[in-house]
Coordinates of C-alpha atoms in Angstrom, one line a residue:
Chain A
M1345 CA 40.8 1.0 -50.8
A1346 CA 40.6 -2.5 -49.5
F1347 CA 40.5 -4.7 -52.5
T1348 CA 40.6 -8.4 -52.3
L1349 CA 41.7 -10.8 -55.0
Y1350 CA 38.1 -12.0 -55.2
S1351 CA 36.9 -8.5 -56.0
L1352 CA 39.4 -8.4 -58.8
F1353 CA 38.0 -11.6 -60.1
E1354 CA 34.5 -10.3 -59.9
A1355 CA 35.4 -7.1 -61.7
A1356 CA 37.1 -8.9 -64.5
L1357 CA 34.2 -11.3 -64.8
L1358 CA 31.7 -8.4 -65.0
C1359 CA 33.8 -6.6 -67.6
I1360 CA 34.1 -9.7 -69.8
N1361 CA 30.4 -10.3 -69.5
A1362 CA 29.8 -6.8 -70.6
V1363 CA 31.9 -7.3 -73.7
A1364 CA 30.3 -10.7 -74.4
V1365 CA 26.8 -9.4 -74.5
L1366 CA 27.4 -6.9 -77.3
N1367 CA 25.5 -8.5 -80.0
E1368 CA 27.1 -8.5 -83.4
E1369 CA 24.1 -7.8 -85.7
R1370 CA 21.8 -6.0 -83.5
F1371 CA 24.1 -3.5 -82.0
L1372 CA 27.6 -3.3 -83.3
S1373 CA 26.6 -3.1 -86.9
K1374 CA 24.2 -0.2 -86.1
I1375 CA 26.9 1.9 -84.7
G1376 CA 29.4 1.0 -87.4
W1377 CA 31.5 -1.3 -85.3
G1378 CA 30.5 -4.5 -87.1
A1379 CA 33.1 -7.0 -88.1
D1380 CA 32.5 -6.7 -91.8
Q1381 CA 32.6 -2.9 -91.9
N1382 CA 36.3 -2.6 -91.6
R1383 CA 37.6 -4.8 -94.3
G1384 CA 39.6 -2.0 -95.7
F1385 CA 42.8 -4.0 -95.4
G1386 CA 45.9 -2.0 -96.4
E1387 CA 47.9 -0.3 -93.8
E1388 CA 45.0 1.2 -91.9
V1389 CA 45.2 -0.7 -88.7
G1390 CA 43.7 2.0 -86.6
V1391 CA 42.5 2.0 -83.1
K1392 CA 38.9 1.3 -84.2
S1393 CA 39.8 -1.9 -86.0
Q1394 CA 41.9 -3.1 -83.1
I1395 CA 39.0 -2.6 -80.8
I1396 CA 36.6 -4.3 -83.1
D1397 CA 38.9 -7.3 -83.4
L1398 CA 39.4 -7.4 -79.7
I1399 CA 35.6 -7.4 -79.1
R1400 CA 35.1 -10.1 -81.7
S1401 CA 37.8 -12.3 -80.3
V1402 CA 36.7 -11.9 -76.7
R1403 CA 33.2 -12.9 -77.8
T1404 CA 34.3 -15.9 -79.7
L1405 CA 36.8 -17.2 -77.2
M1406 CA 35.2 -16.5 -73.9
R1407 CA 31.7 -17.8 -74.5
I1408 CA 32.2 -21.2 -73.1
P1409 CA 34.5 -20.4 -70.2
L1410 CA 32.2 -17.5 -69.3
I1411 CA 29.3 -20.0 -68.8
F1412 CA 31.5 -21.9 -66.5
F1413 CA 32.8 -18.9 -64.5
N1414 CA 29.4 -17.3 -64.2
A1415 CA 27.9 -20.5 -62.9
L1416 CA 30.8 -20.9 -60.4
T1417 CA 30.5 -17.3 -59.2
I1418 CA 26.7 -17.5 -58.9
S1419 CA 26.8 -20.7 -56.9
L1420 CA 29.6 -19.3 -54.7
L1421 CA 27.6 -16.1 -54.0
L1422 CA 24.5 -18.2 -53.2
V1423 CA 26.4 -20.4 -50.8
L1424 CA 28.6 -17.9 -49.1
G1425 CA 26.6 -14.7 -49.4
Chain B
M803 CA 63.9 -42.5 -56.9
D804 CA 65.9 -45.6 -56.1
P805 CA 67.8 -45.3 -52.8
P806 CA 71.6 -45.4 -53.0
T807 CA 72.7 -48.9 -52.6
G808 CA 74.5 -48.3 -49.3
T809 CA 71.3 -47.4 -47.5
R810 CA 69.5 -50.3 -48.9
N811 CA 72.0 -52.7 -47.5
R812 CA 72.1 -50.9 -44.2
K813 CA 68.3 -50.9 -43.7
S814 CA 67.8 -54.5 -44.7
K815 CA 70.5 -55.5 -42.2
K816 CA 68.7 -53.6 -39.5
S817 CA 65.3 -55.1 -40.3
K818 CA 66.7 -58.6 -40.3
Q819 CA 68.3 -58.0 -36.9
R820 CA 65.0 -56.6 -35.6
S821 CA 63.0 -59.5 -36.7
K822 CA 65.1 -61.8 -34.5
R823 CA 64.0 -60.0 -31.3
H824 CA 60.3 -60.3 -31.5
Q825 CA 59.6 -59.3 -27.9
Q826 CA 60.8 -55.7 -28.7
P827 CA 58.0 -53.2 -29.6
Q828 CA 58.1 -52.6 -33.2
L829 CA 57.5 -49.2 -34.7
F830 CA 56.5 -50.6 -38.1
D831 CA 55.3 -53.7 -39.6
D832 CA 58.2 -56.1 -40.1
T833 CA 58.2 -57.1 -43.7
S834 CA 61.4 -59.0 -43.9
M835 CA 59.8 -62.4 -43.2
H836 CA 57.0 -61.9 -45.7
P837 CA 58.2 -61.1 -49.2
P838 CA 55.2 -60.0 -51.3
A839 CA 54.0 -62.5 -53.8
G840 CA 52.8 -61.6 -57.3
T841 CA 53.2 -57.8 -57.1
Y842 CA 54.4 -56.3 -60.3
G843 CA 56.9 -53.7 -60.8
Q844 CA 58.7 -54.0 -57.5
S845 CA 62.0 -55.6 -56.7
P846 CA 61.6 -58.3 -54.0
G847 CA 63.8 -56.6 -51.6
Y848 CA 61.8 -53.3 -51.8
P849 CA 59.4 -53.6 -48.9
Q850 CA 62.1 -54.9 -46.7
T851 CA 64.2 -51.9 -47.1
Y852 CA 61.6 -49.2 -46.4
P853 CA 59.5 -48.5 -43.4
Q854 CA 55.7 -48.5 -43.6
G855 CA 55.3 -44.9 -44.5
Y856 CA 57.5 -45.1 -47.5
S857 CA 56.1 -48.2 -49.0
Q858 CA 52.7 -46.6 -48.9
G859 CA 53.9 -43.6 -50.8
Y860 CA 56.3 -45.1 -53.3
P861 CA 54.4 -47.9 -54.9
P862 CA 51.8 -45.6 -56.5
Q863 CA 54.6 -43.7 -58.1
Q864 CA 56.5 -46.7 -59.2
A865 CA 53.3 -48.4 -60.3
Y866 CA 52.5 -45.4 -62.3
M867 CA 55.4 -46.1 -64.5
A868 CA 54.5 -49.7 -65.1
P869 CA 50.9 -49.5 -66.2
G870 CA 48.8 -52.2 -67.6
T871 CA 50.1 -55.2 -65.8
A872 CA 48.1 -57.2 -63.4
G873 CA 44.9 -55.7 -64.6
Y874 CA 44.9 -52.6 -62.4
P875 CA 47.0 -50.1 -64.3
G876 CA 48.2 -47.3 -62.1
Y877 CA 47.7 -48.8 -58.7
M878 CA 48.7 -51.7 -56.5
P879 CA 46.4 -54.8 -56.7
T880 CA 44.0 -55.0 -53.8
G881 CA 43.1 -57.8 -51.5
H882 CA 46.5 -59.5 -51.4
P883 CA 46.7 -61.0 -48.0
S884 CA 50.5 -61.3 -48.3
E885 CA 50.8 -57.6 -49.2
P886 CA 52.1 -56.1 -46.0
A887 CA 52.2 -52.6 -47.4
Q888 CA 48.5 -52.5 -47.6
H889 CA 48.0 -53.5 -44.0
Y890 CA 46.6 -50.2 -42.7
G891 CA 44.7 -49.1 -45.8
E892 CA 43.3 -52.5 -46.6
Q893 CA 39.9 -51.8 -45.4
I894 CA 39.5 -48.9 -47.8
F895 CA 40.9 -50.6 -50.8
N896 CA 39.2 -53.9 -50.4
D897 CA 36.3 -52.3 -52.2
P898 CA 37.2 -52.4 -55.9
M899 CA 35.0 -49.4 -56.7
A900 CA 37.0 -47.2 -54.3
A901 CA 40.2 -48.6 -55.8
M902 CA 39.1 -47.7 -59.3
A903 CA 38.0 -44.3 -58.1
V904 CA 41.4 -43.7 -56.6
Q905 CA 43.2 -44.9 -59.6
Y906 CA 41.0 -42.7 -61.9
G907 CA 41.8 -39.7 -59.7
S908 CA 45.5 -40.3 -59.8
N909 CA 45.3 -40.7 -63.5
L910 CA 43.5 -37.5 -63.8
A911 CA 46.1 -35.8 -61.6
G912 CA 48.8 -37.1 -63.8
H913 CA 47.2 -35.9 -66.9
G914 CA 46.6 -32.5 -65.4
K915 CA 50.2 -32.2 -64.4
E916 CA 51.3 -33.1 -68.0
Y917 CA 48.9 -30.5 -69.5
V918 CA 50.1 -27.8 -67.2
A919 CA 53.7 -28.6 -67.8
K920 CA 53.1 -28.4 -71.5
N921 CA 51.1 -25.2 -71.6
I922 CA 52.8 -23.2 -68.8
D923 CA 55.2 -21.7 -71.2
K924 CA 52.5 -19.8 -73.0
Y925 CA 51.4 -17.8 -70.0
V926 CA 54.4 -17.6 -67.8
P927 CA 57.5 -17.8 -70.0
V928 CA 59.5 -19.8 -67.5
S929 CA 62.6 -19.8 -69.6
R930 CA 62.7 -16.1 -69.8
L931 CA 61.7 -15.6 -66.2
K932 CA 65.2 -16.7 -65.0
Y933 CA 66.8 -13.8 -66.9
Y934 CA 64.8 -11.3 -64.8
F935 CA 66.2 -12.8 -61.6
A936 CA 69.8 -13.0 -62.7
V937 CA 71.1 -10.1 -60.7
D938 CA 74.0 -9.5 -58.5
N939 CA 74.8 -7.0 -55.8
G940 CA 76.5 -4.5 -58.0
Y941 CA 73.5 -4.3 -60.3
V942 CA 71.0 -4.0 -57.4
G943 CA 73.1 -1.2 -55.8
K944 CA 73.4 0.7 -59.0
K945 CA 69.7 0.3 -59.8
L946 CA 68.6 1.5 -56.4
A947 CA 70.8 4.5 -56.7
L948 CA 69.3 5.1 -60.1
L949 CA 65.8 4.9 -58.8
F950 CA 66.4 7.6 -56.2
F951 CA 68.6 9.8 -58.2
P952 CA 68.3 9.3 -62.0
F953 CA 69.3 12.8 -62.9
S954 CA 73.0 12.2 -63.3
H955 CA 72.9 9.1 -65.4
M956 CA 73.9 9.7 -68.9
D957 CA 73.5 6.6 -71.0
W958 CA 70.1 4.9 -70.9
S959 CA 70.4 2.7 -73.9
I960 CA 70.4 -1.1 -73.5
K961 CA 73.3 -2.6 -75.4
Y962 CA 72.1 -6.0 -76.4
N963 CA 70.6 -7.9 -79.2
Q964 CA 67.1 -6.5 -79.3
H965 CA 65.3 -9.8 -79.6
E966 CA 67.1 -11.6 -76.9
P967 CA 66.6 -10.9 -73.2
V968 CA 69.7 -9.8 -71.4
A969 CA 70.6 -10.7 -67.9
P970 CA 70.5 -7.5 -65.8
R971 CA 73.9 -8.5 -64.3
Y972 CA 75.6 -7.2 -67.4
E973 CA 73.5 -4.2 -68.2
V974 CA 72.4 -1.6 -65.7
N975 CA 69.5 -0.4 -67.8
A976 CA 67.8 -3.7 -68.2
P977 CA 64.7 -4.4 -66.2
D978 CA 64.6 -7.1 -63.6
L979 CA 62.0 -8.6 -61.4
Y980 CA 64.1 -9.1 -58.3
I981 CA 63.9 -5.5 -57.1
P982 CA 60.1 -5.2 -57.6
V983 CA 59.4 -8.5 -55.7
M984 CA 61.7 -7.6 -52.9
A985 CA 60.3 -4.0 -52.7
F986 CA 56.8 -5.4 -52.7
V987 CA 57.4 -7.5 -49.6
T988 CA 59.5 -4.9 -47.9
Y989 CA 56.8 -2.3 -48.5
L990 CA 54.3 -4.6 -46.8
L991 CA 56.4 -5.0 -43.8
V992 CA 57.3 -1.3 -43.6
T993 CA 53.5 -0.5 -43.8
G994 CA 53.0 -2.9 -40.9
V995 CA 55.6 -1.1 -38.8
V996 CA 54.2 2.4 -39.7
L997 CA 50.7 1.3 -38.7
G998 CA 52.1 -0.1 -35.6
T999 CA 53.7 3.2 -34.6
Q1000 CA 50.4 4.8 -35.1
Q1001 CA 48.7 2.2 -32.9
R1002 CA 46.4 1.0 -35.6
F1003 CA 48.0 -2.3 -36.5
S1004 CA 46.4 -5.7 -36.6
P1005 CA 47.6 -8.8 -38.5
E1006 CA 44.7 -8.7 -40.9
Q1007 CA 45.9 -5.4 -42.1
L1008 CA 48.9 -7.0 -43.6
G1009 CA 46.9 -9.4 -45.6
M1010 CA 44.4 -6.8 -46.8
E1011 CA 47.3 -4.5 -47.8
A1012 CA 49.0 -7.3 -49.7
S1013 CA 45.7 -8.1 -51.6
S1014 CA 45.1 -4.4 -52.4
L1015 CA 48.6 -3.9 -53.6
L1016 CA 48.5 -7.0 -55.8
V1017 CA 45.1 -6.1 -57.2
W1018 CA 46.3 -2.6 -58.2
L1019 CA 49.4 -4.0 -59.8
V1020 CA 47.4 -6.4 -61.8
I1021 CA 45.0 -3.7 -62.9
E1022 CA 47.9 -1.4 -63.9
V1023 CA 49.7 -4.0 -65.9
A1024 CA 46.5 -5.2 -67.6
C1025 CA 45.6 -1.6 -68.6
L1026 CA 49.0 -0.9 -70.0
M1027 CA 49.0 -4.1 -72.0
L1028 CA 45.5 -3.3 -73.3
V1029 CA 46.6 0.2 -74.3
L1030 CA 49.7 -1.3 -76.0
Y1031 CA 47.5 -3.7 -78.0
I1032 CA 44.8 -1.3 -78.9
M1033 CA 47.2 1.4 -80.1
N1034 CA 48.9 -1.3 -82.1
M1035 CA 52.4 -0.5 -81.0
K1036 CA 54.8 -3.1 -81.7
T1037 CA 57.4 -2.8 -79.0
D1038 CA 59.7 -5.3 -77.5
L1039 CA 58.0 -4.9 -74.2
K1040 CA 56.6 -8.2 -73.0
Y1041 CA 54.3 -8.2 -70.1
L1042 CA 57.1 -9.2 -67.7
D1043 CA 58.9 -6.0 -68.7
V1044 CA 55.8 -4.0 -68.0
L1045 CA 55.4 -5.8 -64.7
A1046 CA 59.0 -4.9 -63.8
Y1047 CA 58.7 -1.3 -64.7
C1048 CA 55.4 -1.0 -62.7
G1049 CA 57.1 -2.7 -59.8
Y1050 CA 59.9 -0.2 -59.5
K1051 CA 57.6 2.3 -57.7
Y1052 CA 57.5 0.1 -54.6
V1053 CA 61.0 1.2 -53.9
G1054 CA 59.9 4.8 -53.8
M1055 CA 56.9 3.9 -51.7
I1056 CA 59.1 2.4 -49.1
A1057 CA 61.0 5.7 -48.8
V1058 CA 57.7 7.5 -48.6
A1059 CA 56.5 5.2 -45.8
I1060 CA 59.7 5.6 -43.8
A1061 CA 59.6 9.3 -44.2
C1062 CA 56.0 9.3 -43.1
M1063 CA 56.9 7.4 -40.0
I1064 CA 59.8 9.6 -39.0
F1065 CA 58.8 13.1 -40.1
N1066 CA 55.0 12.8 -40.0
N1067 CA 52.9 14.5 -42.7
M1068 CA 55.5 17.0 -43.8
G1069 CA 58.0 14.2 -44.4
F1070 CA 55.3 12.4 -46.3
Y1071 CA 54.7 15.2 -48.8
V1072 CA 58.4 15.9 -49.3
A1073 CA 59.3 12.3 -49.9
L1074 CA 56.2 11.9 -52.1
G1075 CA 57.3 14.8 -54.3
W1076 CA 60.9 13.7 -54.6
V1077 CA 60.0 10.1 -55.3
S1078 CA 57.4 11.1 -57.8
C1079 CA 59.9 13.2 -59.7
S1080 CA 62.6 10.6 -59.8
I1081 CA 60.3 7.7 -60.7
M1082 CA 58.8 9.8 -63.6
F1083 CA 62.2 10.8 -64.8
F1084 CA 63.5 7.3 -64.5
L1085 CA 60.6 5.7 -66.4
V1086 CA 60.5 8.3 -69.1
R1087 CA 64.2 8.0 -69.9
T1088 CA 64.2 4.2 -69.7
L1089 CA 61.1 3.7 -71.8
K1090 CA 62.0 6.3 -74.3
V1091 CA 64.7 4.0 -75.5
Q1092 CA 62.4 1.1 -75.8
I1093 CA 59.2 2.6 -77.1
L1094 CA 60.2 5.5 -79.3
P1095 CA 62.7 4.2 -81.7
E1096 CA 60.1 2.1 -83.5
A1097 CA 58.4 5.4 -84.4
E1098 CA 60.5 5.8 -87.5
A1099 CA 58.9 2.8 -89.0
D1100 CA 55.4 4.1 -88.4
Q1101 CA 53.8 7.2 -89.8
L1102 CA 54.1 10.5 -88.0
T1103 CA 51.0 9.8 -85.9
G1104 CA 52.7 6.7 -84.6
S1105 CA 55.3 8.7 -82.7
K1106 CA 52.7 11.0 -81.3
R1107 CA 50.8 8.1 -79.8
R1108 CA 53.9 6.7 -78.4
I1109 CA 54.8 9.9 -76.7
Y1110 CA 51.3 10.0 -75.2
L1111 CA 51.7 6.5 -73.9
L1112 CA 55.0 7.4 -72.3
L1113 CA 53.4 10.3 -70.6
L1114 CA 50.5 8.2 -69.5
I1115 CA 52.9 5.7 -67.9
A1116 CA 54.8 8.5 -66.3
I1117 CA 51.7 10.2 -64.9
L1118 CA 50.2 7.0 -63.6
Q1119 CA 53.1 6.4 -61.2
P1120 CA 52.8 9.4 -58.9
I1121 CA 49.0 8.9 -58.8
F1122 CA 49.4 5.3 -57.8
I1123 CA 52.1 6.1 -55.2
Y1124 CA 49.9 8.7 -53.6
W1125 CA 46.8 6.5 -53.8
L1126 CA 48.5 3.5 -52.2
T1127 CA 50.4 5.3 -49.5
S1128 CA 47.6 7.6 -48.5
G1129 CA 46.5 4.9 -46.1
L1130 CA 49.5 5.7 -44.0
F1131 CA 48.4 9.2 -43.4
S1132 CA 47.5 9.9 -39.8
Y1133 CA 46.7 13.0 -37.9
R1134 CA 48.0 11.5 -34.7
P1135 CA 51.7 12.3 -34.5
T1136 CA 53.7 9.1 -34.0
L1137 CA 56.1 8.6 -31.1
I1138 CA 59.1 8.9 -33.3
G1139 CA 57.7 12.0 -34.9
K1140 CA 57.3 13.6 -31.5
M1141 CA 60.9 12.8 -30.7
A1142 CA 62.1 14.1 -34.0
A1143 CA 60.1 17.3 -33.6
S1144 CA 61.4 17.9 -30.1
L1145 CA 65.1 17.7 -31.1

């Protein structure tokens, strides 16, 4: 498979975009993955709470860089085809 | 940055001698007769001792260290008629706007450099990186032998303080990054040779292969780190360790590629089988020591998860080896293969 570094960048960008569009209150709460539904504390640091934390942190941290990276990629694709 | 005093004296003597013979063609502007007036931050003898090229390059650096004077912090003042160092660039820098832009740009570059230097330790632990390259010949030899035949090695534990990295020189079982890096480059070159013997080589192939390999390595390391995070397994494996362990399969891939070249497809399968078995065994035994002992601190399910992770890592390796080397497959017997078959 002929992968280039650019395709890696594109794939990563698409994945992070996918995580970023998961809306907290419209979607994640409905399927029980909302941020406030796992405040059990204690020793129960299961897989589900780790994933919920990961999704929430990606959404919080990557919003602004995503705007920048998306704009960059779109303009690059427009110019270079 | 200051030249040793011996050269300064030598060069100033030469330029003084040269200025006496004006009819000789001069390779650079003679600055010995025109000491610069009013320039800050420079010793008077400075332009005399350096040829034109140097005085262009050095003043910005020196001026960077003496900001704020003369009103143009960070760059030489413009428009000085007696400033011989600006002779060639004077047309550009006569314009104060351009001078300000250049000064701003160099400021920005300096700030960027500082920022990177401060934060590089977060992403690439530079101080720990040197431990991974502290190897010697004995270690490399033993490790390569281990990678091809790990079945007779008895003691896989790493005897060191668990929270300090150990230089692989002193411990055969410690991971290192020297072998994976070397194996990566060697595998690329061997792939080039193999493709050449099959008459399908072109220089772009090398670059494409390098990109592919790098991408798959990044994907593998990222997936493993993600799994480690999600399963919440607190191990001592940093991502450099994972990178090292994932890079050990390149050694096996070199063997597969060479076997493919010499013995055609039969050699490919035999070498693939052997290398897969030995890499799986090697990784399971090595990582068992590093992943499983923390299981006693967790509940019982913790150890089951760790075993699954170990098996996942072990299974991934042969899959990757087959996937990455399948491009070397060819139904056209190579010249060497024909020779070997006819023996």
